[in-house]
């Protein structure tokens, strides 16, 4: 008799984001830091994916790399993340183009076509990656910033002309 081992169904945050991808951190893995979201964090990640990531991915027409989504308090502290980082709640993600569109094109699409709380152009003449967050239709600020690092600390400035 041959026994077939069935693999457990992978948890999904959305159609194109797995639980593993949403909670992955090389740093956490290396340092043995747990990066496990609460049920409320998972709901936030699902809402962010539904309202921002999936519509963006459809427009791009292909994959988008999720660099960072959820961060546990321990992980956020270890990487010296912002004290009130929206990653802690599962409300934010850092993403990078995988070729369908550039980071710059994705930045403008999010800014002009999607609802969001915060959109940050991360470094460079063209953004090296994008930080985008979503809270709720009522609470979203539509804040657009650009990050620069002139010295020891990051500086965020208004990006109205971006």
Tab-separated table of N, CA and C in Angstrom:
chain	number	residue	atom	x	y	z
A	1	UNK	N	0.842	-1.172	0.000
A	1	UNK	CA	0.000	0.000	0.000
A	1	UNK	C	0.896	1.247	0.000
A	2	UNK	N	0.621	2.148	-0.903
A	2	UNK	CA	1.392	3.383	-1.018
A	2	UNK	C	0.645	4.487	-0.280
A	3	UNK	N	1.347	5.147	0.616
A	3	UNK	CA	0.743	6.274	1.336
A	3	UNK	C	1.217	7.575	0.702
A	4	UNK	N	0.275	8.452	0.511
A	4	UNK	CA	0.599	9.755	-0.059
A	4	UNK	C	0.494	10.784	1.051
A	5	UNK	N	1.544	11.521	1.245
A	5	UNK	CA	1.545	12.572	2.260
A	5	UNK	C	0.997	13.856	1.628
A	6	UNK	N	-0.071	14.360	2.179
A	6	UNK	CA	-0.655	15.595	1.681
A	6	UNK	C	0.003	16.777	2.376
A	7	UNK	N	0.386	17.740	1.585
A	7	UNK	CA	0.992	18.936	2.149
A	7	UNK	C	-0.101	19.841	2.699
A	8	UNK	N	0.150	20.487	3.846
A	8	UNK	CA	-0.859	21.405	4.378
A	8	UNK	C	-1.032	22.592	3.434
A	9	UNK	N	-2.253	23.098	3.381
A	9	UNK	CA	-2.531	24.253	2.524
A	9	UNK	C	-1.758	25.459	3.051
A	10	UNK	N	-1.030	26.114	2.153
A	10	UNK	CA	-0.263	27.306	2.533
A	10	UNK	C	-1.218	28.440	2.861
A	11	UNK	N	-0.920	29.135	3.945
A	11	UNK	CA	-1.693	30.319	4.288
A	11	UNK	C	-1.402	31.401	3.263
A	12	UNK	N	-2.434	32.123	2.900
A	12	UNK	CA	-2.274	33.198	1.926
A	12	UNK	C	-2.785	34.494	2.541
A	13	UNK	N	-2.043	35.571	2.302
A	13	UNK	CA	-2.499	36.902	2.690
A	13	UNK	C	-3.429	37.412	1.597
A	14	UNK	N	-3.081	37.106	0.359
A	14	UNK	CA	-3.913	37.455	-0.800
A	14	UNK	C	-3.574	36.461	-1.909
A	15	UNK	N	-4.173	36.667	-3.051
A	15	UNK	CA	-3.930	35.750	-4.161
A	15	UNK	C	-2.446	35.632	-4.503
A	16	UNK	N	-1.696	36.749	-4.394
A	16	UNK	CA	-0.298	36.754	-4.817
A	16	UNK	C	0.708	36.985	-3.696
A	17	UNK	N	0.263	36.949	-2.442
A	17	UNK	CA	1.195	37.089	-1.308
A	17	UNK	C	0.954	35.936	-0.343
A	18	UNK	N	1.971	35.112	-0.151
A	18	UNK	CA	1.861	34.020	0.814
A	18	UNK	C	2.165	34.549	2.219
A	19	UNK	N	1.711	33.826	3.199
A	19	UNK	CA	2.016	34.154	4.599
A	19	UNK	C	3.532	34.192	4.796
A	20	UNK	N	4.211	33.218	4.215
A	20	UNK	CA	5.669	33.128	4.350
A	20	UNK	C	6.354	34.383	3.789
A	21	UNK	N	5.903	34.832	2.623
A	21	UNK	CA	6.469	36.027	1.998
A	21	UNK	C	6.196	37.272	2.855
A	22	UNK	N	5.002	37.355	3.422
A	22	UNK	CA	4.597	38.529	4.203
A	22	UNK	C	5.323	38.632	5.541
A	23	UNK	N	5.832	37.523	6.038
A	23	UNK	CA	6.501	37.523	7.344
A	23	UNK	C	7.999	37.226	7.242
A	24	UNK	N	8.494	37.065	6.023
A	24	UNK	CA	9.897	36.705	5.819
A	24	UNK	C	10.852	37.838	6.216
A	25	UNK	N	11.943	37.465	6.857
A	25	UNK	CA	13.028	38.390	7.164
A	25	UNK	C	14.319	37.583	7.311
A	26	UNK	N	15.270	37.838	6.424
A	26	UNK	CA	16.572	37.175	6.538
A	26	UNK	C	17.219	37.518	7.874
A	27	UNK	N	17.093	38.777	8.271
A	27	UNK	CA	17.703	39.225	9.535
A	27	UNK	C	17.102	38.458	10.719
A	28	UNK	N	15.785	38.348	10.752
A	28	UNK	CA	15.119	37.623	11.847
A	28	UNK	C	15.573	36.168	11.873
A	29	UNK	N	15.698	35.583	10.710
A	29	UNK	CA	16.134	34.192	10.613
A	29	UNK	C	17.553	34.027	11.171
A	30	UNK	N	18.453	34.912	10.733
A	30	UNK	CA	19.853	34.849	11.195
A	30	UNK	C	19.966	35.031	12.697
A	31	UNK	N	19.151	35.927	13.254
A	31	UNK	CA	19.248	36.281	14.677
A	31	UNK	C	18.300	35.477	15.562
A	32	UNK	N	17.525	34.585	14.982
A	32	UNK	CA	16.595	33.771	15.763
A	32	UNK	C	15.448	34.582	16.365
A	33	UNK	N	15.003	35.607	15.670
A	33	UNK	CA	13.915	36.463	16.152
A	33	UNK	C	12.603	35.979	15.539
A	34	UNK	N	11.615	35.759	16.392
A	34	UNK	CA	10.295	35.348	15.910
A	34	UNK	C	9.627	36.529	15.204
A	35	UNK	N	8.981	36.245	14.107
A	35	UNK	CA	8.280	37.293	13.357
A	35	UNK	C	6.872	36.788	13.047
A	36	UNK	N	6.107	36.583	14.099
A	36	UNK	CA	4.773	35.993	13.995
A	36	UNK	C	3.703	37.042	14.275
A	37	UNK	N	2.858	37.334	13.290
A	37	UNK	CA	1.791	38.314	13.491
A	37	UNK	C	0.623	37.752	14.297
A	38	UNK	N	-0.089	38.657	14.956
A	38	UNK	CA	-1.337	38.319	15.628
A	38	UNK	C	-2.452	38.280	14.576
A	39	UNK	N	-3.598	37.760	14.955
A	39	UNK	CA	-4.739	37.707	14.022
A	39	UNK	C	-5.096	39.106	13.523
A	40	UNK	N	-5.015	40.110	14.389
A	40	UNK	CA	-5.336	41.491	13.977
A	40	UNK	C	-4.325	42.013	12.956
A	41	UNK	N	-3.069	41.622	13.093
A	41	UNK	CA	-2.041	42.012	12.120
A	41	UNK	C	-2.318	41.370	10.767
A	42	UNK	N	-2.735	40.110	10.790
A	42	UNK	CA	-3.033	39.397	9.548
A	42	UNK	C	-4.203	40.068	8.833
A	43	UNK	N	-5.218	40.481	9.578
A	43	UNK	CA	-6.349	41.195	8.961
A	43	UNK	C	-5.866	42.477	8.293
A	44	UNK	N	-4.959	43.205	8.958
A	44	UNK	CA	-4.402	44.432	8.370
A	44	UNK	C	-3.629	44.130	7.098
A	45	UNK	N	-2.823	43.064	7.128
A	45	UNK	CA	-2.047	42.684	5.941
A	45	UNK	C	-2.975	42.297	4.788
A	46	UNK	N	-4.047	41.591	5.103
A	46	UNK	CA	-5.006	41.214	4.066
A	46	UNK	C	-5.666	42.455	3.456
A	47	UNK	N	-6.002	43.430	4.294
A	47	UNK	CA	-6.625	44.666	3.800
A	47	UNK	C	-5.646	45.449	2.925
A	48	UNK	N	-4.391	45.567	3.348
A	48	UNK	CA	-3.358	46.245	2.562
A	48	UNK	C	-3.188	45.562	1.205
A	49	UNK	N	-3.142	44.252	1.211
A	49	UNK	CA	-2.995	43.504	-0.040
A	49	UNK	C	-4.200	43.720	-0.952
A	50	UNK	N	-5.391	43.700	-0.373
A	50	UNK	CA	-6.615	43.867	-1.164
A	50	UNK	C	-6.722	45.264	-1.764
A	51	UNK	N	-6.406	46.279	-0.982
A	51	UNK	CA	-6.633	47.659	-1.404
A	51	UNK	C	-5.484	48.249	-2.224
A	52	UNK	N	-4.272	47.759	-2.003
A	52	UNK	CA	-3.118	48.345	-2.689
A	52	UNK	C	-2.368	47.326	-3.551
A	53	UNK	N	-1.897	46.258	-2.927
A	53	UNK	CA	-1.004	45.343	-3.643
A	53	UNK	C	-1.662	44.672	-4.851
A	54	UNK	N	-2.814	44.067	-4.652
A	54	UNK	CA	-3.450	43.324	-5.742
A	54	UNK	C	-3.858	44.231	-6.904
A	55	UNK	N	-4.470	45.420	-6.651
A	55	UNK	CA	-4.753	46.304	-7.792
A	55	UNK	C	-3.481	46.761	-8.514
A	56	UNK	N	-2.410	47.011	-7.737
A	56	UNK	CA	-1.138	47.406	-8.342
A	56	UNK	C	-0.581	46.265	-9.188
A	57	UNK	N	-0.613	45.055	-8.660
A	57	UNK	CA	-0.086	43.896	-9.385
A	57	UNK	C	-0.855	43.668	-10.684
A	58	UNK	N	-2.166	43.845	-10.620
A	58	UNK	CA	-2.969	43.695	-11.838
A	58	UNK	C	-2.543	44.728	-12.886
A	59	UNK	N	-2.333	45.964	-12.450
A	59	UNK	CA	-1.903	47.018	-13.373
A	59	UNK	C	-0.512	46.727	-13.936
A	60	UNK	N	0.396	46.268	-13.073
A	60	UNK	CA	1.763	45.940	-13.504
A	60	UNK	C	1.740	44.772	-14.494
A	61	UNK	N	0.841	43.840	-14.286
A	61	UNK	CA	0.733	42.695	-15.183
A	61	UNK	C	1.704	41.581	-14.877
A	62	UNK	N	2.241	41.569	-13.655
A	62	UNK	CA	3.183	40.524	-13.265
A	62	UNK	C	3.633	40.691	-11.839
A	63	UNK	N	4.598	39.883	-11.424
A	63	UNK	CA	5.029	39.868	-10.027
A	63	UNK	C	5.672	41.175	-9.551
A	64	UNK	N	5.516	41.420	-8.263
A	64	UNK	CA	6.144	42.527	-7.549
A	64	UNK	C	6.783	41.907	-6.310
A	65	UNK	N	8.020	42.249	-6.026
A	65	UNK	CA	8.716	41.687	-4.861
A	65	UNK	C	8.273	42.400	-3.583
A	66	UNK	N	7.881	41.601	-2.588
A	66	UNK	CA	7.579	42.126	-1.264
A	66	UNK	C	8.872	42.016	-0.450
A	67	UNK	N	9.516	43.155	-0.195
A	67	UNK	CA	10.764	43.163	0.572
A	67	UNK	C	10.499	42.976	2.056
A	68	UNK	N	9.437	43.615	2.532
A	68	UNK	CA	9.107	43.586	3.947
A	68	UNK	C	7.636	43.922	4.095
A	69	UNK	N	6.963	43.170	4.967
A	69	UNK	CA	5.566	43.505	5.252
A	69	UNK	C	5.408	43.577	6.770
A	70	UNK	N	5.113	42.464	7.412
A	70	UNK	CA	4.966	42.491	8.866
A	70	UNK	C	6.330	42.434	9.554
A	71	UNK	N	6.461	43.192	10.654
A	71	UNK	CA	7.638	43.097	11.524
A	71	UNK	C	7.170	43.002	12.971
A	72	UNK	N	7.663	42.013	13.680
A	72	UNK	CA	7.367	41.895	15.108
A	72	UNK	C	8.085	43.029	15.845
A	73	UNK	N	7.627	43.380	17.043
A	73	UNK	CA	8.312	44.428	17.806
A	73	UNK	C	9.805	44.131	18.006
A	74	UNK	N	10.138	42.857	18.263
A	74	UNK	CA	11.546	42.484	18.468
A	74	UNK	C	12.369	42.698	17.207
A	75	UNK	N	11.813	42.312	16.071
A	75	UNK	CA	12.518	42.488	14.806
A	75	UNK	C	12.664	43.971	14.484
A	76	UNK	N	11.605	44.724	14.649
A	76	UNK	CA	11.646	46.155	14.341
A	76	UNK	C	12.704	46.862	15.188
A	77	UNK	N	12.778	46.506	16.461
A	77	UNK	CA	13.777	47.103	17.356
A	77	UNK	C	15.188	46.701	16.917
A	78	UNK	N	15.362	45.434	16.573
A	78	UNK	CA	16.690	44.932	16.183
A	78	UNK	C	17.210	45.605	14.920
A	79	UNK	N	16.334	45.914	13.975
A	79	UNK	CA	16.786	46.545	12.734
A	79	UNK	C	16.746	48.075	12.824
A	80	UNK	N	16.406	48.560	14.023
A	80	UNK	CA	16.316	50.006	14.279
A	80	UNK	C	15.246	50.659	13.395
A	81	UNK	N	14.105	49.960	13.275
A	81	UNK	CA	12.964	50.499	12.536
A	81	UNK	C	12.319	51.635	13.325
A	82	UNK	N	11.504	52.414	12.654
A	82	UNK	CA	10.810	53.521	13.313
A	82	UNK	C	9.974	52.986	14.470
A	83	UNK	N	9.985	53.717	15.563
A	83	UNK	CA	9.302	53.300	16.784
A	83	UNK	C	7.824	53.015	16.532
A	84	UNK	N	7.189	53.827	15.712
A	84	UNK	CA	5.770	53.642	15.401
A	84	UNK	C	5.571	53.121	13.979
A	85	UNK	N	6.506	52.328	13.487
A	85	UNK	CA	6.434	51.799	12.123
A	85	UNK	C	5.099	51.102	11.879
A	86	UNK	N	4.510	51.387	10.724
A	86	UNK	CA	3.257	50.735	10.362
A	86	UNK	C	3.458	49.254	10.034
A	87	UNK	N	4.706	48.839	9.835
A	87	UNK	CA	4.999	47.419	9.636
A	87	UNK	C	4.629	46.615	10.887
A	88	UNK	N	4.705	47.237	12.049
A	88	UNK	CA	4.388	46.564	13.313
A	88	UNK	C	2.936	46.101	13.374
A	89	UNK	N	2.068	46.817	12.688
A	89	UNK	CA	0.636	46.472	12.689
A	89	UNK	C	0.230	45.665	11.458
A	90	UNK	N	1.150	45.527	10.506
A	90	UNK	CA	0.809	44.862	9.252
A	90	UNK	C	0.131	45.810	8.278
A	91	UNK	N	0.242	47.115	8.538
A	91	UNK	CA	-0.389	48.130	7.694
A	91	UNK	C	0.516	48.615	6.567
A	92	UNK	N	1.776	48.176	6.513
A	92	UNK	CA	2.729	48.710	5.534
A	92	UNK	C	3.511	47.585	4.873
A	93	UNK	N	3.995	47.905	3.676
A	93	UNK	CA	4.875	46.974	2.976
A	93	UNK	C	5.895	47.762	2.161
A	94	UNK	N	7.056	47.180	1.987
A	94	UNK	CA	8.084	47.713	1.100
A	94	UNK	C	8.115	46.792	-0.114
A	95	UNK	N	8.044	47.396	-1.294
A	95	UNK	CA	7.957	46.606	-2.521
A	95	UNK	C	8.962	47.108	-3.559
A	96	UNK	N	9.309	46.215	-4.476
A	96	UNK	CA	10.248	46.533	-5.556
A	96	UNK	C	9.743	45.908	-6.851
A	97	UNK	N	9.947	46.627	-7.922
A	97	UNK	CA	9.584	46.143	-9.245
A	97	UNK	C	10.371	44.884	-9.586
A	98	UNK	N	9.704	43.986	-10.303
A	98	UNK	CA	10.388	42.806	-10.837
A	98	UNK	C	10.388	42.849	-12.362
A	99	UNK	N	10.202	44.059	-12.914
A	99	UNK	CA	10.356	44.210	-14.346
A	99	UNK	C	9.133	44.597	-15.142
A	100	UNK	N	7.920	44.305	-14.648
A	100	UNK	CA	6.720	44.655	-15.401
A	100	UNK	C	6.589	46.160	-15.584
A	101	UNK	N	6.844	46.888	-14.547
A	101	UNK	CA	6.883	48.353	-14.533
A	101	UNK	C	8.045	48.738	-13.619
A	102	UNK	N	8.515	49.954	-13.747
A	102	UNK	CA	9.604	50.414	-12.874
A	102	UNK	C	9.034	50.835	-11.519
A	103	UNK	N	9.914	51.004	-10.544
A	103	UNK	CA	9.491	51.530	-9.250
A	103	UNK	C	8.876	52.915	-9.417
A	104	UNK	N	9.430	53.710	-10.308
A	104	UNK	CA	8.907	55.053	-10.556
A	104	UNK	C	7.484	54.982	-11.126
A	105	UNK	N	7.273	54.095	-12.081
A	105	UNK	CA	5.924	53.939	-12.649
A	105	UNK	C	4.938	53.455	-11.589
A	106	UNK	N	5.372	52.519	-10.746
A	106	UNK	CA	4.490	52.025	-9.684
A	106	UNK	C	4.182	53.139	-8.684
A	107	UNK	N	5.177	53.953	-8.359
A	107	UNK	CA	4.990	55.083	-7.444
A	107	UNK	C	3.872	55.983	-7.960
A	108	UNK	N	3.959	56.363	-9.219
A	108	UNK	CA	2.962	57.271	-9.785
A	108	UNK	C	1.582	56.625	-9.886
A	109	UNK	N	1.540	55.347	-10.179
A	109	UNK	CA	0.249	54.666	-10.242
A	109	UNK	C	-0.419	54.661	-8.865
A	110	UNK	N	0.331	54.294	-7.840
A	110	UNK	CA	-0.232	54.287	-6.484
A	110	UNK	C	-0.705	55.685	-6.116
A	111	UNK	N	0.152	56.674	-6.330
A	111	UNK	CA	-0.152	58.064	-5.958
A	111	UNK	C	-1.397	58.574	-6.666
A	112	UNK	N	-1.519	58.277	-7.940
A	112	UNK	CA	-2.591	58.851	-8.751
A	112	UNK	C	-3.873	58.017	-8.803
A	113	UNK	N	-3.763	56.710	-8.579
A	113	UNK	CA	-4.916	55.833	-8.831
A	113	UNK	C	-5.439	55.060	-7.627
A	114	UNK	N	-4.640	54.899	-6.578
A	114	UNK	CA	-5.060	54.055	-5.459
A	114	UNK	C	-5.235	54.867	-4.178
A	115	UNK	N	-6.007	54.327	-3.276
A	115	UNK	CA	-6.137	54.916	-1.949
A	115	UNK	C	-5.018	54.334	-1.082
A	116	UNK	N	-4.405	55.155	-0.249
A	116	UNK	CA	-3.311	54.703	0.609
A	116	UNK	C	-3.195	55.674	1.774
A	117	UNK	N	-2.491	55.252	2.800
A	117	UNK	CA	-2.209	56.144	3.922
A	117	UNK	C	-0.913	56.902	3.680
A	118	UNK	N	0.137	56.156	3.387
A	118	UNK	CA	1.459	56.761	3.208
A	118	UNK	C	2.163	56.071	2.046
A	119	UNK	N	2.813	56.873	1.222
A	119	UNK	CA	3.609	56.367	0.104
A	119	UNK	C	4.958	57.063	0.195
A	120	UNK	N	6.021	56.258	0.287
A	120	UNK	CA	7.360	56.833	0.434
A	120	UNK	C	8.254	56.358	-0.704
A	121	UNK	N	8.856	57.337	-1.373
A	121	UNK	CA	9.871	57.129	-2.407
A	121	UNK	C	11.163	56.912	-1.638
A	122	UNK	N	11.698	55.719	-1.681
A	122	UNK	CA	12.876	55.380	-0.887
A	122	UNK	C	14.158	55.551	-1.710
A	123	UNK	N	14.820	56.685	-1.514
A	123	UNK	CA	16.153	56.986	-2.036
A	123	UNK	C	16.251	57.047	-3.552
A	124	UNK	N	17.235	57.778	-4.026
A	124	UNK	CA	17.620	57.773	-5.425
A	124	UNK	C	16.865	58.713	-6.340
A	125	UNK	N	17.415	58.875	-7.548
A	125	UNK	CA	16.792	59.670	-8.595
A	125	UNK	C	15.475	58.996	-8.993
A	126	UNK	N	15.489	57.675	-9.060
A	126	UNK	CA	14.279	56.864	-9.147
A	126	UNK	C	14.252	56.058	-7.859
A	127	UNK	N	13.070	55.774	-7.318
A	127	UNK	CA	13.045	55.064	-6.031
A	127	UNK	C	13.693	53.681	-6.111
A	128	UNK	N	14.516	53.372	-5.087
A	128	UNK	CA	15.124	52.038	-5.018
A	128	UNK	C	14.067	51.014	-4.624
A	129	UNK	N	13.114	51.446	-3.790
A	129	UNK	CA	11.943	50.647	-3.449
A	129	UNK	C	10.862	51.598	-2.976
A	130	UNK	N	9.663	51.083	-2.787
A	130	UNK	CA	8.535	51.891	-2.333
A	130	UNK	C	8.030	51.360	-1.000
A	131	UNK	N	7.695	52.271	-0.123
A	131	UNK	CA	6.998	51.943	1.123
A	131	UNK	C	5.575	52.438	0.924
A	132	UNK	N	4.609	51.576	1.146
A	132	UNK	CA	3.213	51.985	1.025
A	132	UNK	C	2.421	51.379	2.171
A	133	UNK	N	1.484	52.176	2.703
A	133	UNK	CA	0.653	51.691	3.800
A	133	UNK	C	-0.806	52.003	3.525
A	134	UNK	N	-1.648	51.282	4.252
A	134	UNK	CA	-3.097	51.463	4.142
A	134	UNK	C	-3.695	51.224	5.514
A	135	UNK	N	-4.527	52.163	5.976
A	135	UNK	CA	-5.217	51.994	7.260
A	135	UNK	C	-6.692	51.683	7.011
A	136	UNK	N	-7.429	52.679	6.579
A	136	UNK	CA	-8.835	52.519	6.230
A	136	UNK	C	-9.225	53.720	5.379
A	137	UNK	N	-10.301	53.576	4.653
A	137	UNK	CA	-10.749	54.657	3.768
A	137	UNK	C	-10.829	55.972	4.540
A	138	UNK	N	-11.346	55.935	5.767
A	138	UNK	CA	-11.501	57.142	6.593
A	138	UNK	C	-10.171	57.671	7.122
A	139	UNK	N	-9.300	56.781	7.534
A	139	UNK	CA	-8.072	57.183	8.233
A	139	UNK	C	-6.889	57.473	7.311
A	140	UNK	N	-6.969	57.087	6.047
A	140	UNK	CA	-5.838	57.288	5.136
A	140	UNK	C	-5.549	58.773	4.931
A	141	UNK	N	-4.252	59.114	5.028
A	141	UNK	CA	-3.818	60.517	4.920
A	141	UNK	C	-3.385	60.907	3.512
A	142	UNK	N	-3.145	59.930	2.638
A	142	UNK	CA	-2.612	60.204	1.291
A	142	UNK	C	-1.314	61.015	1.389
A	143	UNK	N	-0.477	60.656	2.348
A	143	UNK	CA	0.786	61.346	2.568
A	143	UNK	C	1.845	60.779	1.633
A	144	UNK	N	2.501	61.667	0.872
A	144	UNK	CA	3.530	61.259	-0.081
A	144	UNK	C	4.850	61.891	0.356
A	145	UNK	N	5.841	61.028	0.621
A	145	UNK	CA	7.140	61.488	1.128
A	145	UNK	C	8.270	60.931	0.279
A	146	UNK	N	9.431	61.548	0.433
A	146	UNK	CA	10.660	61.042	-0.177
A	146	UNK	C	11.695	60.919	0.931
A	147	UNK	N	12.475	59.837	0.907
A	147	UNK	CA	13.488	59.589	1.929
A	147	UNK	C	14.856	59.955	1.397
A	148	UNK	N	15.597	60.661	2.219
A	148	UNK	CA	16.988	60.972	1.909
A	148	UNK	C	17.808	60.654	3.143
A	149	UNK	N	19.076	60.400	2.959
A	149	UNK	CA	19.934	60.094	4.098
A	149	UNK	C	21.206	60.928	3.977
A	150	UNK	N	21.139	62.168	4.433
A	150	UNK	CA	22.310	63.025	4.304
A	150	UNK	C	23.413	62.692	5.299
A	151	UNK	N	23.093	62.028	6.384
A	151	UNK	CA	24.089	61.720	7.408
A	151	UNK	C	23.684	60.473	8.153
A	152	UNK	N	23.677	60.565	9.458
A	152	UNK	CA	23.382	59.423	10.315
A	152	UNK	C	21.901	59.036	10.290
A	153	UNK	N	21.002	60.007	10.121
A	153	UNK	CA	19.568	59.757	10.224
A	153	UNK	C	18.863	59.950	8.894
A	154	UNK	N	17.773	59.211	8.734
A	154	UNK	CA	16.934	59.388	7.549
A	154	UNK	C	16.153	60.686	7.685
A	155	UNK	N	15.946	61.345	6.569
A	155	UNK	CA	15.151	62.566	6.527
A	155	UNK	C	14.012	62.321	5.552
A	156	UNK	N	12.793	62.565	6.007
A	156	UNK	CA	11.608	62.409	5.162
A	156	UNK	C	11.100	63.802	4.815
A	157	UNK	N	10.911	64.055	3.540
A	157	UNK	CA	10.359	65.342	3.139
A	157	UNK	C	9.140	65.135	2.269
A	158	UNK	N	8.294	66.148	2.261
A	158	UNK	CA	7.082	66.137	1.467
A	158	UNK	C	7.457	65.977	-0.014
A	159	UNK	N	6.697	65.185	-0.709
A	159	UNK	CA	7.029	64.886	-2.100
A	159	UNK	C	5.878	65.317	-3.002
A	160	UNK	N	5.415	66.546	-2.847
A	160	UNK	CA	4.271	67.027	-3.617
A	160	UNK	C	4.580	67.131	-5.105
A	161	UNK	N	5.826	67.376	-5.463
A	161	UNK	CA	6.174	67.530	-6.880
A	161	UNK	C	6.692	66.241	-7.525
A	162	UNK	N	6.570	65.158	-6.816
A	162	UNK	CA	7.048	63.872	-7.359
A	162	UNK	C	6.106	63.342	-8.399
